[in-house]
GROMACS .gro file of N, CA and C in nm:
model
  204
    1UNK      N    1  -9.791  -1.425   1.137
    1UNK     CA    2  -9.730  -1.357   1.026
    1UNK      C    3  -9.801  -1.225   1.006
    2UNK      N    4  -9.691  -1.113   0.968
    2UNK     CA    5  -9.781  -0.982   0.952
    2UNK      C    6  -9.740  -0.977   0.832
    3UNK      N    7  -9.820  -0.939   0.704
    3UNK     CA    8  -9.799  -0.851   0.614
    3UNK      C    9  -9.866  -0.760   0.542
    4UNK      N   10  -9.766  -0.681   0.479
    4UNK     CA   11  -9.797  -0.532   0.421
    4UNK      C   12  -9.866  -0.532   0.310
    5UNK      N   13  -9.933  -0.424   0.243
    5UNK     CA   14  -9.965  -0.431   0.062
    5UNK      C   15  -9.892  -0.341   0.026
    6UNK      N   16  -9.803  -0.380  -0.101
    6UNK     CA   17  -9.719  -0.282  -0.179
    6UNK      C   18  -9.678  -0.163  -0.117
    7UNK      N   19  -9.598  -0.093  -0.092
    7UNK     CA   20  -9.533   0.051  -0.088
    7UNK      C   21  -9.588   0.127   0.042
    8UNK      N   22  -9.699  -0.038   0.123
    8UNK     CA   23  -9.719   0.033   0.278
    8UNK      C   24  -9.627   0.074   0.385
    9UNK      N   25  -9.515   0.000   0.351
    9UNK     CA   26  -9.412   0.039   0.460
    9UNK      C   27  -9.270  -0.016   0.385
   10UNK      N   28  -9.199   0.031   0.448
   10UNK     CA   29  -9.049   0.006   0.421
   10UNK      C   30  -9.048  -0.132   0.532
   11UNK      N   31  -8.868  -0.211   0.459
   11UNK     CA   32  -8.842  -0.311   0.522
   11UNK      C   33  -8.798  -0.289   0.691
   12UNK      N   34  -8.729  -0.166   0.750
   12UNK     CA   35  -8.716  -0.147   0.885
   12UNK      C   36  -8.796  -0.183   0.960
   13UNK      N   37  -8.933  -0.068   0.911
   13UNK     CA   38  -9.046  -0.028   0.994
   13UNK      C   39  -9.153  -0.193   1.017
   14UNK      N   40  -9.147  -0.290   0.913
   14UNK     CA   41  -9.247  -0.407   0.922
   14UNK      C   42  -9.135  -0.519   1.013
   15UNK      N   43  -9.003  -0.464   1.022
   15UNK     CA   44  -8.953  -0.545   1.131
   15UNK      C   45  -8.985  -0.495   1.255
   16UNK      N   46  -9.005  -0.371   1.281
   16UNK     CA   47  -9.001  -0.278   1.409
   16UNK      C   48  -9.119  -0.276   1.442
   17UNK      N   49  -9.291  -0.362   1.397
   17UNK     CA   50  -9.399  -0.364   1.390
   17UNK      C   51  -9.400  -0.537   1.460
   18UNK      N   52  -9.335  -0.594   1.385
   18UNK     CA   53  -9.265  -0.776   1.432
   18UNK      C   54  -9.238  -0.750   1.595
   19UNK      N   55  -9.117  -0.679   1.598
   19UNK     CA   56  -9.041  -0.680   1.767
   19UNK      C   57  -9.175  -0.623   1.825
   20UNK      N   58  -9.291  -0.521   1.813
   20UNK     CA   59  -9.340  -0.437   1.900
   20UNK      C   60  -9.472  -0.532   1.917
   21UNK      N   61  -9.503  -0.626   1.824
   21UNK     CA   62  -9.631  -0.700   1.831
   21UNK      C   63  -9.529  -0.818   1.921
   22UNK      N   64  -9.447  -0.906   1.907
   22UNK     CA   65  -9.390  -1.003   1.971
   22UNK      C   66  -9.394  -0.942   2.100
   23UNK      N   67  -9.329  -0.884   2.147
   23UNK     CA   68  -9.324  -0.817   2.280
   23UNK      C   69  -9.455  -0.750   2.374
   24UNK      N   70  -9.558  -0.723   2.286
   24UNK     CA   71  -9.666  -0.723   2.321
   24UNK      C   72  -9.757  -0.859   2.352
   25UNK      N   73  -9.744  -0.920   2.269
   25UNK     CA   74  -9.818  -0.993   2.262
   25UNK      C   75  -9.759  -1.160   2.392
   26UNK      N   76  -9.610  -1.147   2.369
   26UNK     CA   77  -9.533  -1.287   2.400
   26UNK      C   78  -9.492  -1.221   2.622
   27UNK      N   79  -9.472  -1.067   2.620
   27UNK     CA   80  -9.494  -1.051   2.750
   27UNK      C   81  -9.347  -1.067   2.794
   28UNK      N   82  -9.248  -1.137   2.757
   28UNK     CA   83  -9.081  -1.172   2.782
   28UNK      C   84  -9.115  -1.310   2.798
   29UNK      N   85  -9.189  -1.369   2.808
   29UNK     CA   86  -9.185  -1.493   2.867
   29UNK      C   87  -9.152  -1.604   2.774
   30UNK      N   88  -9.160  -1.610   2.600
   30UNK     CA   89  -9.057  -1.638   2.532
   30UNK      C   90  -8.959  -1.580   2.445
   31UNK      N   91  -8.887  -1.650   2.401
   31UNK     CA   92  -8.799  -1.581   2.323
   31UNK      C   93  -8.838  -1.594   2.169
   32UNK      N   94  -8.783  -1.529   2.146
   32UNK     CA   95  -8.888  -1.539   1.964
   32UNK      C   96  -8.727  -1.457   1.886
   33UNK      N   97  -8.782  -1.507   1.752
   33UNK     CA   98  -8.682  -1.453   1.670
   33UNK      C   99  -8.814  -1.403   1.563
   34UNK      N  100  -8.767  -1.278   1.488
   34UNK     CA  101  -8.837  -1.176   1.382
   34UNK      C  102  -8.777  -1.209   1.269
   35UNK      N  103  -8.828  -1.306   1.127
   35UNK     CA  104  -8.774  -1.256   1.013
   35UNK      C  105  -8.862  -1.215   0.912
   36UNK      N  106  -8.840  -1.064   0.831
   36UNK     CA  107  -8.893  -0.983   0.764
   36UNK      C  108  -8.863  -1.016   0.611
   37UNK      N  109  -8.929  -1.048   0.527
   37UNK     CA  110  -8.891  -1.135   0.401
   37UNK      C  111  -8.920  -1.015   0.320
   38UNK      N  112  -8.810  -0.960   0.176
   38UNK     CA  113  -8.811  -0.855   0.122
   38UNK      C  114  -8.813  -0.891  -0.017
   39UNK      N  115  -8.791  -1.046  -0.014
   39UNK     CA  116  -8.812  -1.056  -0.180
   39UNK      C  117  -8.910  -1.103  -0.211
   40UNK      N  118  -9.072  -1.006  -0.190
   40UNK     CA  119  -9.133  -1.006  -0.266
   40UNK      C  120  -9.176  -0.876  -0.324
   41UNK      N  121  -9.311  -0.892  -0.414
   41UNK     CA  122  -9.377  -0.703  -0.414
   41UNK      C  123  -9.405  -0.681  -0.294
   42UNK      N  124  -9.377  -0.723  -0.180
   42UNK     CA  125  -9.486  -0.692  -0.092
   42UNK      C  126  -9.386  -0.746   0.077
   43UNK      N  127  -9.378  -0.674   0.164
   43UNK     CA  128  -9.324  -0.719   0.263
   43UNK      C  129  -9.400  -0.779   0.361
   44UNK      N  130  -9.316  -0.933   0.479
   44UNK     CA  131  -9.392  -0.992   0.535
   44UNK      C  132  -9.293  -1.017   0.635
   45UNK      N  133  -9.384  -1.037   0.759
   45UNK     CA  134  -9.270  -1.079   0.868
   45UNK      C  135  -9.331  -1.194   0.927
   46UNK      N  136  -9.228  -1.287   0.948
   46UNK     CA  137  -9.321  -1.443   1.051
   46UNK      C  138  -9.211  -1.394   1.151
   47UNK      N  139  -9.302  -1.430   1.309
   47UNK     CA  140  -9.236  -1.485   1.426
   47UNK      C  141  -9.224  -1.595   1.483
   48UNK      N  142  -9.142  -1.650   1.511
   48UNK     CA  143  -9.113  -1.783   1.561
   48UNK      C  144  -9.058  -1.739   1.729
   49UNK      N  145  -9.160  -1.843   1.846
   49UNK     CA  146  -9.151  -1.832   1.955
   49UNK      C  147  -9.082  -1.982   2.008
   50UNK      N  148  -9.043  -1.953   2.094
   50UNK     CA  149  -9.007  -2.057   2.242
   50UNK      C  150  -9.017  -2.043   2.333
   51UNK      N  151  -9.047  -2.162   2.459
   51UNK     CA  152  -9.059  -2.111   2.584
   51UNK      C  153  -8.973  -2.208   2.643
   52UNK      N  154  -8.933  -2.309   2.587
   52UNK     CA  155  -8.824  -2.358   2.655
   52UNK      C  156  -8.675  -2.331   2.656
   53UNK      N  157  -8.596  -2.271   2.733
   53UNK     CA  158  -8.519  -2.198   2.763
   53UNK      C  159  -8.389  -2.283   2.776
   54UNK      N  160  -8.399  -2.422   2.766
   54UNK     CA  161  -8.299  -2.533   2.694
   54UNK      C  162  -8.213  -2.495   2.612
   55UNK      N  163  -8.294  -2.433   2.493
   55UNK     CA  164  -8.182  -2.439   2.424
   55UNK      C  165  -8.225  -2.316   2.328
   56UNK      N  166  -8.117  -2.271   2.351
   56UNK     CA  167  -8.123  -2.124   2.314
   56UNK      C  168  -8.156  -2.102   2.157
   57UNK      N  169  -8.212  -1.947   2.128
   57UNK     CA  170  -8.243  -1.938   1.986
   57UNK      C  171  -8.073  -1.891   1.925
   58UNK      N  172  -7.984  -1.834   2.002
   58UNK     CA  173  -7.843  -1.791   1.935
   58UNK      C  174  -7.815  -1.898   1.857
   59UNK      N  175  -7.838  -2.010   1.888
   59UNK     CA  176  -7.778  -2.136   1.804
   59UNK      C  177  -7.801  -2.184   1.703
   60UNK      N  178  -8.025  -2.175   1.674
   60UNK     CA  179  -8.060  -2.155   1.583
   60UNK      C  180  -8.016  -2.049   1.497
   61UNK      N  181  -7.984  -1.945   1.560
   61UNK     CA  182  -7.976  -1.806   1.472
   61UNK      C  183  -7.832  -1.852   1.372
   62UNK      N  184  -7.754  -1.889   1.452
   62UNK     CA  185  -7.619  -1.950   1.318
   62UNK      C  186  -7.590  -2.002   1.299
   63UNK      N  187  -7.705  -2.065   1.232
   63UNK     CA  188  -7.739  -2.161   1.124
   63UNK      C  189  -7.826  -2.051   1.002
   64UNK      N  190  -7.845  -1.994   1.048
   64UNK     CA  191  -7.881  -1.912   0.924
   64UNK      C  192  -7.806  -1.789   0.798
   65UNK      N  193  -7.828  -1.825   0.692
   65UNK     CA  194  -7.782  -1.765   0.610
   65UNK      C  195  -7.807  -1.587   0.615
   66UNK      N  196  -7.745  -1.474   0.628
   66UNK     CA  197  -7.744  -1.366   0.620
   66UNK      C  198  -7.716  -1.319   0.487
   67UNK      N  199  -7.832  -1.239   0.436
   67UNK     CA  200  -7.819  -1.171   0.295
   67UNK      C  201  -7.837  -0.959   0.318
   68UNK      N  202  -7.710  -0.938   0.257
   68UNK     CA  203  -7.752  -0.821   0.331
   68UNK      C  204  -7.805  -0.705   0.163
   0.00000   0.00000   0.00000
C-alpha cells in the first residue's frame, strides 16, 4: 500500500505512482490490479498481485462496483 499526506498529490498522479511501482517492482510476471481510495483526507493506493494466470483478473475486475 502507498500513501500520501494531505494535498501531496492528486488522485491521478497516486494511481500513476501504483502502475509505475507495480511494474517496477512485479517485472510483468504478474498481473496486479491498482485501486486508489479517495474517500479519505488523504489518498491511498493498495495493489493486489497474481501469478497464476488461471484465472484472469478481468473477471475479478466485474465484480466490482465503479464510482465515478
Amino acid at each position: 500500500m502507498q500513501s500520501f499526506k494531505p494535498g501531496e498529490i492528486d488522485a491521478e498522479n497516486a494511481y500513476r505512482l501504483g502502475q509505475q511501482f507495480a511494474d517496477e517492482v512485479l517485472k510483468g510476471k504478474y498481473e496486479y490490479v491498482i485501486s486508489t481510495h479517495v474517500d479519505k483526507m488523504f489518498f491511498f493506493s493498495r495493489l493486489i498481485c497474481k501469478k497464476n494466470t488461471d484465472y484472469k483478473i478481468s473477471v475479478l475486475l466485474s465484480s466490482f462496483t465503479y464510482i465515478s
